[in-house]
Amino acid sequence: MKDILLINDMPGYGRVALSCMIPVLSNKGKSVFNLPTAVVSNTLDYGKFAILDTTEYMKQATKVWEELDFSFDLIATGFLYSLEQVDIIKDFIAKQKNSPDVIVDPIMADNGKLYNGLDEDNIENFRKLIDIATVIIPNETEARMITSKMDEPINDVAEKLIQMGAKYAVITSVEENDEHFVFCMDENFVSDKIYYEYIDTSYAGTGDLFSALFISQYSENKSIFESAKYASLKTTELLKLSLDIKDKARGLPIERFIDIL
């Protein structure tokens, strides 16, 4: 069994980030560990929140882990609070003896704009993380912001991500000519579009769910194309079952439908 380390924020209220990904991956039988980048009172979608920067804790935790010789097979990063956290993560990964796969989900934006409380520094943070990424999983907005390609074809955006250092690029929530798909490209610039049924709704944590499902397959040596197809199918299925949920900022009801994932 592979050991998976999730580096992301932990909300007190809402099924996003670690509170979404841990139950999904645990239900898949994965060995999951976590390193919180921040403790947040609730999802940012509510517009008002309290946030605790855990940078100092990350320094101390990774130092202890190094002394204890803890190692991981796959490390997945999500929301990062500061550039200093990028340095902590890169240093920790560089000292891992077994060269883990690194999956970067640059959580910072959607629908053409940054999330509440975030700014241009967040974009720069993720640019500095790409060169260690085995797979980068941005949504279309995040991919365009990172590459500064706001109007170019999505193929050019994916190519730029790989040129910046990622081995594989998986761009979610792409819309083109009224069609919706995930755009995948490998290190040889071979690409594929994975189309999915568009559900006209928006829940906090949908991207986190996709990432967790992707990781569940990729960690079993499935290709990025197979992993993205599975994650798209299951995410769409859960969205369709959750249309009666009124508080979309709270996130998807993971526990309610955990068996279908």
Coordinates of C-alpha atoms in Angstrom, one line a residue:
M1 CA 0.0 0.0 0.0
K2 CA 1.3 3.4 -1.0
D3 CA 1.7 6.1 1.7
I4 CA 0.0 9.4 0.5
L5 CA 0.8 12.8 2.1
L6 CA -1.8 15.5 1.6
I7 CA -0.5 19.1 2.0
N8 CA -3.5 21.4 2.1
D9 CA -5.7 23.6 4.4
M10 CA -8.1 22.2 7.0
P11 CA -11.5 23.9 7.3
G12 CA -13.4 23.7 10.5
Y13 CA -16.7 23.9 8.6
G14 CA -17.2 22.6 5.1
R15 CA -16.2 19.6 3.0
V16 CA -13.2 21.1 1.1
A17 CA -9.5 20.5 1.0
L18 CA -8.3 18.0 3.7
S19 CA -11.8 17.5 5.1
C20 CA -13.0 16.4 1.6
M21 CA -9.9 14.5 0.4
I22 CA -9.1 12.4 3.5
P23 CA -12.5 10.6 3.7
V24 CA -12.5 10.0 0.0
L25 CA -9.0 8.4 -0.1
S26 CA -9.5 6.6 3.2
N27 CA -12.7 5.0 1.8
K28 CA -10.6 3.9 -1.2
G29 CA -8.3 2.0 1.2
K30 CA -5.4 4.4 0.9
S31 CA -2.9 5.1 3.6
V32 CA -3.4 8.9 4.1
F33 CA -1.4 11.4 6.1
N34 CA -1.7 15.2 6.2
L35 CA 0.2 18.4 6.7
P36 CA -2.1 21.4 7.1
T37 CA -1.0 24.6 5.4
A38 CA -3.6 26.6 7.3
V39 CA -6.5 26.1 9.6
V40 CA -9.6 27.9 8.3
S41 CA -12.9 28.5 10.1
N42 CA -15.0 27.7 7.1
T43 CA -14.8 27.6 3.3
L44 CA -13.8 30.9 1.7
D45 CA -17.0 30.9 -0.4
Y46 CA -18.9 32.3 2.6
G47 CA -16.9 35.6 2.2
K48 CA -16.1 35.8 5.9
F49 CA -13.6 33.6 7.6
A50 CA -10.8 33.3 10.1
I51 CA -7.5 31.7 9.1
L52 CA -4.5 30.4 11.1
D53 CA -1.2 30.4 9.3
T54 CA 0.5 27.1 10.1
T55 CA 3.9 27.8 8.4
E56 CA 5.8 27.5 11.7
Y57 CA 4.1 24.2 12.4
M58 CA 5.0 23.0 9.0
K59 CA 8.7 23.8 9.6
Q60 CA 8.6 21.9 12.9
A61 CA 6.6 18.9 11.6
T62 CA 8.8 18.3 8.6
K63 CA 11.9 18.6 10.7
V64 CA 10.6 15.9 13.1
W65 CA 9.5 13.8 10.2
E66 CA 13.0 14.0 8.7
E67 CA 14.5 12.9 12.0
L68 CA 12.1 10.0 12.2
D69 CA 12.9 9.1 8.6
F70 CA 9.2 9.2 7.5
S71 CA 8.8 8.8 3.7
F72 CA 5.9 8.9 1.3
D73 CA 5.2 7.4 -2.1
L74 CA 3.0 10.3 -3.3
I75 CA 2.7 13.9 -2.1
A76 CA -0.2 16.1 -3.1
T77 CA -0.3 19.8 -2.5
G78 CA -3.3 22.1 -2.5
F79 CA -3.9 25.5 -1.0
L80 CA -0.6 27.2 0.1
Y81 CA -0.6 30.2 2.4
S82 CA 2.8 31.7 1.5
L83 CA 5.9 31.5 -0.5
E84 CA 7.7 30.3 2.6
Q85 CA 5.5 27.2 2.5
V86 CA 6.6 26.5 -1.0
D87 CA 10.2 26.5 0.1
I88 CA 9.4 24.2 3.1
I89 CA 7.6 21.7 0.8
K90 CA 10.3 21.7 -1.9
D91 CA 13.0 21.2 0.7
F92 CA 11.1 18.3 2.4
I93 CA 10.4 16.6 -0.9
A94 CA 14.1 17.0 -2.0
K95 CA 15.1 15.1 1.1
Q96 CA 12.7 12.2 0.5
K97 CA 14.8 9.1 -0.3
N98 CA 12.3 7.4 -2.5
S99 CA 11.6 10.2 -5.0
P100 CA 7.8 10.4 -4.5
D101 CA 5.3 11.4 -7.2
V102 CA 4.2 15.0 -6.6
I103 CA 0.7 16.1 -7.6
V104 CA 0.1 19.9 -7.5
D105 CA -3.4 21.3 -7.3
P106 CA -2.9 25.1 -7.5
I107 CA -6.0 26.0 -5.5
M108 CA -6.5 29.7 -5.9
A109 CA -9.1 30.7 -8.5
D110 CA -12.1 29.8 -10.7
N111 CA -14.5 31.4 -13.2
G112 CA -11.9 33.9 -14.2
K113 CA -11.0 35.3 -10.8
L114 CA -9.0 34.6 -7.6
Y115 CA -10.8 33.2 -4.6
N116 CA -11.8 35.6 -1.7
G117 CA -8.8 36.8 0.2
L118 CA -6.2 35.7 -2.3
D119 CA -3.9 37.9 -4.5
E120 CA -1.2 37.8 -7.2
D121 CA 1.3 36.3 -4.6
N122 CA -0.7 33.1 -4.7
I123 CA -0.1 32.8 -8.4
E124 CA 3.6 33.2 -8.0
N125 CA 3.7 30.6 -5.2
F126 CA 2.4 27.9 -7.6
R127 CA 4.7 29.0 -10.4
K128 CA 7.6 28.2 -8.1
L129 CA 6.2 24.7 -7.4
I130 CA 5.7 23.5 -10.9
D131 CA 9.3 22.3 -11.5
I132 CA 8.8 19.5 -9.0
A133 CA 5.3 18.5 -10.2
T134 CA 4.8 15.0 -11.6
V135 CA 1.2 16.1 -12.3
I136 CA -0.3 19.6 -12.1
I137 CA -4.1 19.7 -11.9
P138 CA -5.3 23.3 -12.3
N139 CA -8.7 24.3 -13.5
E140 CA -8.8 26.4 -16.6
T141 CA -8.7 29.7 -14.8
E142 CA -5.7 28.6 -12.6
A143 CA -3.8 27.2 -15.6
R144 CA -4.2 30.4 -17.6
M145 CA -3.1 32.6 -14.6
I146 CA 0.0 30.5 -13.9
T147 CA 1.0 30.5 -17.6
S148 CA -0.1 34.1 -18.3
K149 CA -2.0 32.7 -21.3
M150 CA -5.4 34.2 -20.8
D151 CA -6.7 33.9 -24.4
E152 CA -4.6 31.2 -26.1
P153 CA -5.9 27.8 -27.1
I154 CA -5.9 25.3 -24.2
N155 CA -3.4 23.1 -25.9
D156 CA -0.9 26.0 -25.7
V157 CA -1.6 26.5 -22.0
A158 CA -0.9 22.8 -21.3
E159 CA 2.3 22.9 -23.3
K160 CA 3.4 25.9 -21.3
L161 CA 2.8 24.1 -18.0
I162 CA 5.0 21.2 -19.2
Q163 CA 7.7 23.6 -20.4
M164 CA 7.6 25.2 -16.9
G165 CA 8.5 21.8 -15.4
A166 CA 5.5 19.6 -14.9
K167 CA 5.7 16.1 -16.3
Y168 CA 1.9 15.9 -16.9
A169 CA -0.8 18.5 -17.1
V170 CA -4.5 17.8 -16.3
I171 CA -6.6 20.9 -16.8
T172 CA -10.1 20.7 -15.5
S173 CA -13.3 22.7 -16.1
V174 CA -12.4 23.6 -19.7
E175 CA -15.2 25.1 -21.8
E176 CA -15.0 25.4 -25.5
N177 CA -17.8 25.8 -28.1
D178 CA -20.4 24.8 -25.4
E179 CA -18.6 21.6 -24.7
H180 CA -17.0 20.8 -21.3
F181 CA -13.9 18.6 -20.8
V182 CA -10.7 17.9 -18.9
F183 CA -7.7 18.5 -21.1
C184 CA -4.8 16.1 -20.4
M185 CA -1.2 16.3 -21.8
D186 CA 1.8 14.1 -21.1
E187 CA 5.5 14.8 -21.2
N188 CA 5.7 14.1 -25.0
F189 CA 2.9 16.6 -25.6
V190 CA 0.4 13.8 -26.4
S191 CA -3.0 15.1 -25.4
D192 CA -6.6 14.1 -25.0
K193 CA -9.9 15.7 -24.2
I194 CA -12.1 13.9 -21.6
Y195 CA -15.6 15.1 -22.1
Y196 CA -18.2 15.1 -19.3
E197 CA -21.8 16.0 -18.8
Y198 CA -22.0 19.6 -17.5
I199 CA -24.0 20.1 -14.4
D200 CA -25.1 23.7 -14.1
T201 CA -24.3 24.2 -10.4
S202 CA -21.3 25.0 -8.3
Y203 CA -20.2 23.5 -5.0
A204 CA -17.2 24.4 -2.9
G205 CA -14.7 21.5 -2.9
T206 CA -15.6 20.0 -6.3
G207 CA -12.0 20.4 -7.4
D208 CA -10.8 18.7 -4.2
L209 CA -13.1 15.8 -4.9
F210 CA -11.8 15.5 -8.4
S211 CA -8.2 15.6 -7.2
A212 CA -8.8 12.9 -4.5
L213 CA -10.5 10.6 -7.1
F214 CA -7.6 11.2 -9.5
I215 CA -5.0 10.4 -6.9
S216 CA -6.9 7.2 -5.9
Q217 CA -6.4 5.9 -9.5
Y218 CA -3.0 7.4 -10.3
S219 CA -1.6 5.9 -7.1
E220 CA -2.6 2.5 -8.6
N221 CA -0.4 3.1 -11.6
K222 CA -3.3 4.2 -13.9
S223 CA -2.4 6.7 -16.6
I224 CA -3.3 10.4 -16.3
F225 CA -5.9 9.8 -19.0
E226 CA -7.5 6.8 -17.2
S227 CA -7.3 8.6 -13.8
A228 CA -8.9 11.8 -15.1
K229 CA -11.7 9.9 -16.9
Y230 CA -12.6 8.1 -13.6
A231 CA -12.4 11.3 -11.6
S232 CA -14.6 13.2 -14.1
L233 CA -17.2 10.4 -14.2
K234 CA -17.5 10.1 -10.4
T235 CA -17.5 13.8 -9.7
T236 CA -20.3 14.3 -12.2
E237 CA -22.3 11.5 -10.6
L238 CA -22.0 13.0 -7.2
L239 CA -22.9 16.5 -8.4
K240 CA -26.1 15.1 -10.0
L241 CA -27.0 13.4 -6.7
S242 CA -26.4 16.6 -4.7
L243 CA -28.7 19.1 -6.6
D244 CA -31.0 19.3 -3.6
I245 CA -28.3 20.7 -1.3
K246 CA -29.0 24.4 -0.7
D247 CA -25.8 25.5 1.0
K248 CA -23.3 25.1 -1.8
A249 CA -20.6 26.9 0.1
R250 CA -20.5 24.1 2.6
G251 CA -19.3 21.6 0.0
L252 CA -20.5 18.3 -1.3
P253 CA -22.1 15.7 1.1
I254 CA -19.2 13.3 0.9
E255 CA -20.4 11.0 3.7
R256 CA -23.9 10.7 2.2
F257 CA -22.6 9.3 -1.1
I258 CA -19.3 7.8 -0.1
D259 CA -20.2 4.4 -1.4
I260 CA -20.6 5.5 -5.0
L261 CA -17.1 6.9 -5.0

